[in-house]
């Protein structure tokens, strides 16, 4: 009985709070879970808050999309939850742009912008385990919501917990209401047409003999990636048959996250080897992230690129093609690239050498997306943006990462390089020779106990006594500390962080005397403590092995000395 009581307490004695631009939790009964009631309550809160901000919310409407997730025990599919979200809005005479079938997550912010909607909701848990689902909210600018919107929506949810009427439970209302539209055909057509702005070598693409394999990871990506390749003039990529069609159980993978690399790409490798394909692209279940692998030129297996390495290639590619059509150096003053502070500094190096602008944001594409909106509204051009967790946006079609367009752009880049007798990996090393090697390591430990997470970061802030931080890492002196949770930055004259303070999450960055930048943070969507390290070398330095050894020394110390002292059965090392 004790176990049953604990289970009831966990389900009923706490509520979900807005994290990374919405909700994400297990599906099932209880106020701390994703289910019919909590989605209805969340939508009532969203509507109530929208009314305080936008007088024309009813006429502008709300865009609603969903992925292919489901739950056999609760009947809690993404499609059903999307229809209940629509029903709440329709019960308040709000125009609802509800997609008639599953779509990639980036289609929702794209539709918000294209239709001039007041907001957007995507029902998805992205690459989380099959038991999870989520409720992702976009503001009228197409970007994911952030503070104060998240806190205000949560407050309005708590003020509207009682379902307003029986209509809120009526998922069939979407079939009867004249206020419901289906934006699928229009948005898909506009998206694919606009995608041509990222295609620079269509004639070359049409004659390309390079074979490419695509895995949709049992999600929504197959149909849309096939179309994107055709728009670029390519033959459709070869789909991994076991992973081509939607499957909410993710039957062929232990984890539906292509960011895990080799361990989840086995079927892609086998198919590529049978078909003679040398490039693999894999979109995660909601198709907003992209993994890339390439058969090694020496025939010895596959090179799975990290998010930072893919970004180095895509950043180079986007700027290379931009320069071809913009010979006037003055045009550089309007060009920007963005990345998050835990991502590689490679774009910063590009910008310093090439002369365009670079900015970094807090982790999460909500920060990138909102900054993109500010820049484009001011007449600036965002050429490329990324986060290291394989989230990329080429161009500025919408302020959100996009695996579909990125897959097509990677294919064209690979095709162009192939015509020059270069592989992606060879070009990556060419980039590093010109701009300097950027050697990085990203991983995480599992921590299912929030109290343990707080203890880890509390210890780091008091490593050598009250009010202190660690002084060395891996034998190297720490020269600067930035703690955005407390707003502290020792590199600033006033000791105040330039990045926004985020007291609801933890993130501490250490800069070492040897140039290594190391960051520890807790994930906003998963029970993880993530760590990131990078060592940036000067251009021309080619002793990569020594750089990697130096970085690994620091990374090992970061985990062993900074995290391991708090380890218990709830904290597990991940290599």
PDB file of C-alpha atoms in Angstrom, residues 135-326:
ATOM      1  CA  UNK A 135       2.004  20.803 -24.914  1.00  0.00           C
ATOM      2  CA  UNK A 136       4.288  23.287 -26.658  1.00  0.00           C
ATOM      3  CA  UNK A 137       3.159  26.901 -26.965  1.00  0.00           C
ATOM      4  CA  UNK A 138       4.191  29.511 -29.554  1.00  0.00           C
ATOM      5  CA  UNK A 139       3.483  33.229 -29.312  1.00  0.00           C
ATOM      6  CA  UNK A 140       2.174  35.466 -32.097  1.00  0.00           C
ATOM      7  CA  UNK A 141       5.738  36.089 -33.327  1.00  0.00           C
ATOM      8  CA  UNK A 142       6.129  32.364 -34.054  1.00  0.00           C
ATOM      9  CA  UNK A 143       8.714  31.857 -31.309  1.00  0.00           C
ATOM     10  CA  UNK A 144       8.315  29.572 -28.312  1.00  0.00           C
ATOM     11  CA  UNK A 145       6.991  31.404 -25.280  1.00  0.00           C
ATOM     12  CA  UNK A 146       9.318  32.438 -22.512  1.00  0.00           C
ATOM     13  CA  UNK A 147       9.074  34.529 -19.360  1.00  0.00           C
ATOM     14  CA  UNK A 148       6.823  36.216 -18.393  1.00  0.00           C
ATOM     15  CA  UNK A 149       4.344  34.439 -20.673  1.00  0.00           C
ATOM     16  CA  UNK A 150       5.014  30.999 -19.161  1.00  0.00           C
ATOM     17  CA  UNK A 151       4.444  32.174 -15.592  1.00  0.00           C
ATOM     18  CA  UNK A 152       1.337  34.142 -16.544  1.00  0.00           C
ATOM     19  CA  UNK A 153      -0.186  31.226 -18.453  1.00  0.00           C
ATOM     20  CA  UNK A 154       0.419  28.986 -15.435  1.00  0.00           C
ATOM     21  CA  UNK A 155      -1.275  31.537 -13.176  1.00  0.00           C
ATOM     22  CA  UNK A 156      -4.286  31.675 -15.506  1.00  0.00           C
ATOM     23  CA  UNK A 157      -4.436  27.869 -15.630  1.00  0.00           C
ATOM     24  CA  UNK A 158      -4.688  27.778 -11.843  1.00  0.00           C
ATOM     25  CA  UNK A 159      -7.536  30.304 -12.026  1.00  0.00           C
ATOM     26  CA  UNK A 160      -9.480  28.169 -14.543  1.00  0.00           C
ATOM     27  CA  UNK A 161      -9.194  24.584 -13.340  1.00  0.00           C
ATOM     28  CA  UNK A 162     -12.899  23.759 -13.645  1.00  0.00           C
ATOM     29  CA  UNK A 163     -13.774  22.834 -17.270  1.00  0.00           C
ATOM     30  CA  UNK A 164     -15.978  25.588 -18.626  1.00  0.00           C
ATOM     31  CA  UNK A 165     -18.584  23.394 -20.303  1.00  0.00           C
ATOM     32  CA  UNK A 166     -19.245  19.973 -21.770  1.00  0.00           C
ATOM     33  CA  UNK A 167     -18.061  21.369 -25.119  1.00  0.00           C
ATOM     34  CA  UNK A 168     -14.501  21.326 -23.798  1.00  0.00           C
ATOM     35  CA  UNK A 169     -14.653  17.514 -23.732  1.00  0.00           C
ATOM     36  CA  UNK A 170     -16.198  17.230 -27.190  1.00  0.00           C
ATOM     37  CA  UNK A 171     -13.398  16.313 -29.599  1.00  0.00           C
ATOM     38  CA  UNK A 172     -15.976  15.964 -32.391  1.00  0.00           C
ATOM     39  CA  UNK A 173     -16.661  19.706 -32.151  1.00  0.00           C
ATOM     40  CA  UNK A 174     -13.852  20.251 -34.656  1.00  0.00           C
ATOM     41  CA  UNK A 175     -15.923  18.432 -37.291  1.00  0.00           C
ATOM     42  CA  UNK A 176     -19.020  20.548 -36.719  1.00  0.00           C
ATOM     43  CA  UNK A 177     -17.729  24.056 -36.071  1.00  0.00           C
ATOM     44  CA  UNK A 178     -17.569  26.611 -38.878  1.00  0.00           C
ATOM     45  CA  UNK A 179     -14.706  28.309 -36.957  1.00  0.00           C
ATOM     46  CA  UNK A 180     -12.355  25.400 -37.607  1.00  0.00           C
ATOM     47  CA  UNK A 181     -10.053  25.498 -40.653  1.00  0.00           C
ATOM     48  CA  UNK A 182      -7.533  22.940 -41.895  1.00  0.00           C
ATOM     49  CA  UNK A 183      -4.321  24.777 -42.864  1.00  0.00           C
ATOM     50  CA  UNK A 184      -2.466  21.657 -44.041  1.00  0.00           C
ATOM     51  CA  UNK A 185      -2.592  22.159 -47.802  1.00  0.00           C
ATOM     52  CA  UNK A 186      -1.859  25.891 -47.711  1.00  0.00           C
ATOM     53  CA  UNK A 187       0.939  25.681 -45.155  1.00  0.00           C
ATOM     54  CA  UNK A 188       2.606  22.679 -46.760  1.00  0.00           C
ATOM     55  CA  UNK A 189       2.482  24.360 -50.164  1.00  0.00           C
ATOM     56  CA  UNK A 190       3.877  27.657 -48.832  1.00  0.00           C
ATOM     57  CA  UNK A 191       6.562  25.884 -46.838  1.00  0.00           C
ATOM     58  CA  UNK A 192       7.799  23.840 -49.793  1.00  0.00           C
ATOM     59  CA  UNK A 193       7.725  26.867 -52.087  1.00  0.00           C
ATOM     60  CA  UNK A 194       9.683  28.966 -49.598  1.00  0.00           C
ATOM     61  CA  UNK A 195      12.153  26.117 -49.175  1.00  0.00           C
ATOM     62  CA  UNK A 196      13.525  26.946 -52.634  1.00  0.00           C
ATOM     63  CA  UNK A 197      15.194  30.006 -51.084  1.00  0.00           C
ATOM     64  CA  UNK A 198      17.632  27.588 -49.398  1.00  0.00           C
ATOM     65  CA  UNK A 199      18.391  25.704 -52.612  1.00  0.00           C
ATOM     66  CA  UNK A 200      21.482  27.081 -54.385  1.00  0.00           C
ATOM     67  CA  UNK A 201      22.501  24.330 -56.834  1.00  0.00           C
ATOM     68  CA  UNK A 202      19.342  22.711 -58.178  1.00  0.00           C
ATOM     69  CA  UNK A 203      20.864  21.790 -61.545  1.00  0.00           C
ATOM     70  CA  UNK A 204      23.696  19.975 -59.800  1.00  0.00           C
ATOM     71  CA  UNK A 205      21.231  18.260 -57.476  1.00  0.00           C
ATOM     72  CA  UNK A 206      19.183  16.848 -60.353  1.00  0.00           C
ATOM     73  CA  UNK A 207      22.212  15.019 -61.725  1.00  0.00           C
ATOM     74  CA  UNK A 208      23.477  13.872 -58.316  1.00  0.00           C
ATOM     75  CA  UNK A 209      24.283  10.169 -58.053  1.00  0.00           C
ATOM     76  CA  UNK A 210      24.849  10.322 -54.303  1.00  0.00           C
ATOM     77  CA  UNK A 211      22.552   7.943 -52.440  1.00  0.00           C
ATOM     78  CA  UNK A 212      21.106   9.160 -49.147  1.00  0.00           C
ATOM     79  CA  UNK A 213      19.235   7.192 -46.496  1.00  0.00           C
ATOM     80  CA  UNK A 214      16.617   8.813 -44.248  1.00  0.00           C
ATOM     81  CA  UNK A 215      15.195   7.556 -40.971  1.00  0.00           C
ATOM     82  CA  UNK A 216      12.020   9.159 -39.649  1.00  0.00           C
ATOM     83  CA  UNK A 217      12.435   7.415 -36.257  1.00  0.00           C
ATOM     84  CA  UNK A 218       8.825   6.206 -36.329  1.00  0.00           C
ATOM     85  CA  UNK A 219       7.636   9.821 -36.354  1.00  0.00           C
ATOM     86  CA  UNK A 220       6.201  12.414 -38.731  1.00  0.00           C
ATOM     87  CA  UNK A 221       9.218  13.149 -40.931  1.00  0.00           C
ATOM     88  CA  UNK A 222       9.037  10.668 -43.820  1.00  0.00           C
ATOM     89  CA  UNK A 223       6.471  12.352 -46.098  1.00  0.00           C
ATOM     90  CA  UNK A 224       7.835  15.857 -45.531  1.00  0.00           C
ATOM     91  CA  UNK A 225      11.523  15.011 -46.031  1.00  0.00           C
ATOM     92  CA  UNK A 226      10.622  13.170 -49.247  1.00  0.00           C
ATOM     93  CA  UNK A 227       8.879  16.319 -50.518  1.00  0.00           C
ATOM     94  CA  UNK A 228      11.740  18.585 -49.456  1.00  0.00           C
ATOM     95  CA  UNK A 229      14.271  16.501 -51.390  1.00  0.00           C
ATOM     96  CA  UNK A 230      12.092  16.670 -54.492  1.00  0.00           C
ATOM     97  CA  UNK A 231      11.829  20.459 -54.149  1.00  0.00           C
ATOM     98  CA  UNK A 232      15.643  20.572 -54.173  1.00  0.00           C
ATOM     99  CA  UNK A 233      15.723  18.477 -57.333  1.00  0.00           C
ATOM    100  CA  UNK A 234      16.953  15.281 -55.676  1.00  0.00           C
ATOM    101  CA  UNK A 235      15.609  11.795 -56.025  1.00  0.00           C
ATOM    102  CA  UNK A 236      13.770  10.949 -52.803  1.00  0.00           C
ATOM    103  CA  UNK A 237      16.028   9.626 -50.044  1.00  0.00           C
ATOM    104  CA  UNK A 238      15.908   5.893 -49.316  1.00  0.00           C
ATOM    105  CA  UNK A 239      13.668   5.435 -46.253  1.00  0.00           C
ATOM    106  CA  UNK A 240      14.499   2.991 -43.461  1.00  0.00           C
ATOM    107  CA  UNK A 241      11.403   0.782 -43.925  1.00  0.00           C
ATOM    108  CA  UNK A 242      11.107  -0.276 -40.266  1.00  0.00           C
ATOM    109  CA  UNK A 243      11.111   3.386 -39.161  1.00  0.00           C
ATOM    110  CA  UNK A 244       9.313   5.069 -42.051  1.00  0.00           C
ATOM    111  CA  UNK A 245       5.752   4.959 -40.731  1.00  0.00           C
ATOM    112  CA  UNK A 246       4.424   6.427 -37.483  1.00  0.00           C
ATOM    113  CA  UNK A 247       4.621   4.079 -34.504  1.00  0.00           C
ATOM    114  CA  UNK A 248       3.910   5.524 -31.046  1.00  0.00           C
ATOM    115  CA  UNK A 249       5.721   2.548 -29.482  1.00  0.00           C
ATOM    116  CA  UNK A 250       8.988   3.340 -31.332  1.00  0.00           C
ATOM    117  CA  UNK A 251       9.307  -0.410 -31.803  1.00  0.00           C
ATOM    118  CA  UNK A 252      12.701  -0.619 -33.500  1.00  0.00           C
ATOM    119  CA  UNK A 253      14.729   1.735 -31.259  1.00  0.00           C
ATOM    120  CA  UNK A 254      15.594   1.591 -27.568  1.00  0.00           C
ATOM    121  CA  UNK A 255      15.338   5.391 -27.457  1.00  0.00           C
ATOM    122  CA  UNK A 256      13.618   7.602 -30.073  1.00  0.00           C
ATOM    123  CA  UNK A 257      16.371  10.206 -29.993  1.00  0.00           C
ATOM    124  CA  UNK A 258      18.786  10.372 -32.964  1.00  0.00           C
ATOM    125  CA  UNK A 259      21.083  12.519 -30.822  1.00  0.00           C
ATOM    126  CA  UNK A 260      22.169   9.253 -29.158  1.00  0.00           C
ATOM    127  CA  UNK A 261      24.149   8.483 -32.334  1.00  0.00           C
ATOM    128  CA  UNK A 262      25.476   5.058 -33.314  1.00  0.00           C
ATOM    129  CA  UNK A 263      23.454   3.118 -30.760  1.00  0.00           C
ATOM    130  CA  UNK A 264      20.132   4.122 -32.379  1.00  0.00           C
ATOM    131  CA  UNK A 265      21.212   4.269 -36.029  1.00  0.00           C
ATOM    132  CA  UNK A 266      21.929   0.556 -36.582  1.00  0.00           C
ATOM    133  CA  UNK A 267      19.082   0.028 -39.065  1.00  0.00           C
ATOM    134  CA  UNK A 268      20.158   3.117 -41.026  1.00  0.00           C
ATOM    135  CA  UNK A 269      23.730   1.789 -41.245  1.00  0.00           C
ATOM    136  CA  UNK A 270      22.579  -1.630 -42.456  1.00  0.00           C
ATOM    137  CA  UNK A 271      20.277  -0.174 -45.116  1.00  0.00           C
ATOM    138  CA  UNK A 272      22.896   2.307 -46.320  1.00  0.00           C
ATOM    139  CA  UNK A 273      25.480  -0.442 -46.693  1.00  0.00           C
ATOM    140  CA  UNK A 274      23.033  -2.617 -48.662  1.00  0.00           C
ATOM    141  CA  UNK A 275      22.070   0.276 -50.945  1.00  0.00           C
ATOM    142  CA  UNK A 276      25.559   1.748 -51.367  1.00  0.00           C
ATOM    143  CA  UNK A 277      24.484   5.036 -49.718  1.00  0.00           C
ATOM    144  CA  UNK A 278      27.197   7.104 -48.064  1.00  0.00           C
ATOM    145  CA  UNK A 279      25.046   9.729 -46.296  1.00  0.00           C
ATOM    146  CA  UNK A 280      22.427   9.161 -43.599  1.00  0.00           C
ATOM    147  CA  UNK A 281      20.031  11.813 -42.305  1.00  0.00           C
ATOM    148  CA  UNK A 282      17.704  11.068 -39.395  1.00  0.00           C
ATOM    149  CA  UNK A 283      14.911  13.273 -38.105  1.00  0.00           C
ATOM    150  CA  UNK A 284      13.578  12.837 -34.584  1.00  0.00           C
ATOM    151  CA  UNK A 285       9.902  11.861 -34.083  1.00  0.00           C
ATOM    152  CA  UNK A 286       8.537  15.416 -34.478  1.00  0.00           C
ATOM    153  CA  UNK A 287      11.116  16.277 -37.188  1.00  0.00           C
ATOM    154  CA  UNK A 288      12.576  19.403 -35.624  1.00  0.00           C
ATOM    155  CA  UNK A 289      16.039  17.871 -35.053  1.00  0.00           C
ATOM    156  CA  UNK A 290      18.468  16.281 -37.499  1.00  0.00           C
ATOM    157  CA  UNK A 291      21.269  13.727 -37.115  1.00  0.00           C
ATOM    158  CA  UNK A 292      23.817  13.185 -39.902  1.00  0.00           C
ATOM    159  CA  UNK A 293      26.244  10.320 -40.550  1.00  0.00           C
ATOM    160  CA  UNK A 294      28.673   9.625 -43.388  1.00  0.00           C
ATOM    161  CA  UNK A 295      30.443   6.444 -44.475  1.00  0.00           C
ATOM    162  CA  UNK A 296      34.140   6.883 -43.792  1.00  0.00           C
ATOM    163  CA  UNK A 297      36.266   7.304 -46.914  1.00  0.00           C
ATOM    164  CA  UNK A 298      38.645   4.578 -45.679  1.00  0.00           C
ATOM    165  CA  UNK A 299      35.712   2.163 -45.548  1.00  0.00           C
ATOM    166  CA  UNK A 300      36.008   1.709 -41.781  1.00  0.00           C
ATOM    167  CA  UNK A 301      32.484   2.265 -40.544  1.00  0.00           C
ATOM    168  CA  UNK A 302      30.532   5.465 -40.106  1.00  0.00           C
ATOM    169  CA  UNK A 303      31.265   8.963 -38.881  1.00  0.00           C
ATOM    170  CA  UNK A 304      28.308  10.235 -36.838  1.00  0.00           C
ATOM    171  CA  UNK A 305      28.645  14.001 -36.664  1.00  0.00           C
ATOM    172  CA  UNK A 306      27.968  15.853 -33.439  1.00  0.00           C
ATOM    173  CA  UNK A 307      25.563  18.777 -33.399  1.00  0.00           C
ATOM    174  CA  UNK A 308      28.517  21.146 -33.186  1.00  0.00           C
ATOM    175  CA  UNK A 309      30.195  19.529 -36.224  1.00  0.00           C
ATOM    176  CA  UNK A 310      27.019  19.678 -38.306  1.00  0.00           C
ATOM    177  CA  UNK A 311      26.701  23.344 -37.338  1.00  0.00           C
ATOM    178  CA  UNK A 312      30.272  24.051 -38.482  1.00  0.00           C
ATOM    179  CA  UNK A 313      29.418  22.558 -41.879  1.00  0.00           C
ATOM    180  CA  UNK A 314      26.024  24.257 -42.215  1.00  0.00           C
ATOM    181  CA  UNK A 315      27.335  27.615 -40.993  1.00  0.00           C
ATOM    182  CA  UNK A 316      30.163  27.449 -43.554  1.00  0.00           C
ATOM    183  CA  UNK A 317      27.746  26.360 -46.298  1.00  0.00           C
ATOM    184  CA  UNK A 318      25.180  29.087 -45.683  1.00  0.00           C
ATOM    185  CA  UNK A 319      27.858  31.799 -45.608  1.00  0.00           C
ATOM    186  CA  UNK A 320      29.668  30.345 -48.647  1.00  0.00           C
ATOM    187  CA  UNK A 321      26.493  30.594 -50.733  1.00  0.00           C
ATOM    188  CA  UNK A 322      25.544  33.987 -49.308  1.00  0.00           C
ATOM    189  CA  UNK A 323      28.918  35.410 -50.403  1.00  0.00           C
ATOM    190  CA  UNK A 324      28.357  34.099 -53.943  1.00  0.00           C
ATOM    191  CA  UNK A 325      25.353  36.401 -54.328  1.00  0.00           C
ATOM    192  CA  UNK A 326      26.494  39.345 -52.161  1.00  0.00           C
TER     193      UNK A 326
END
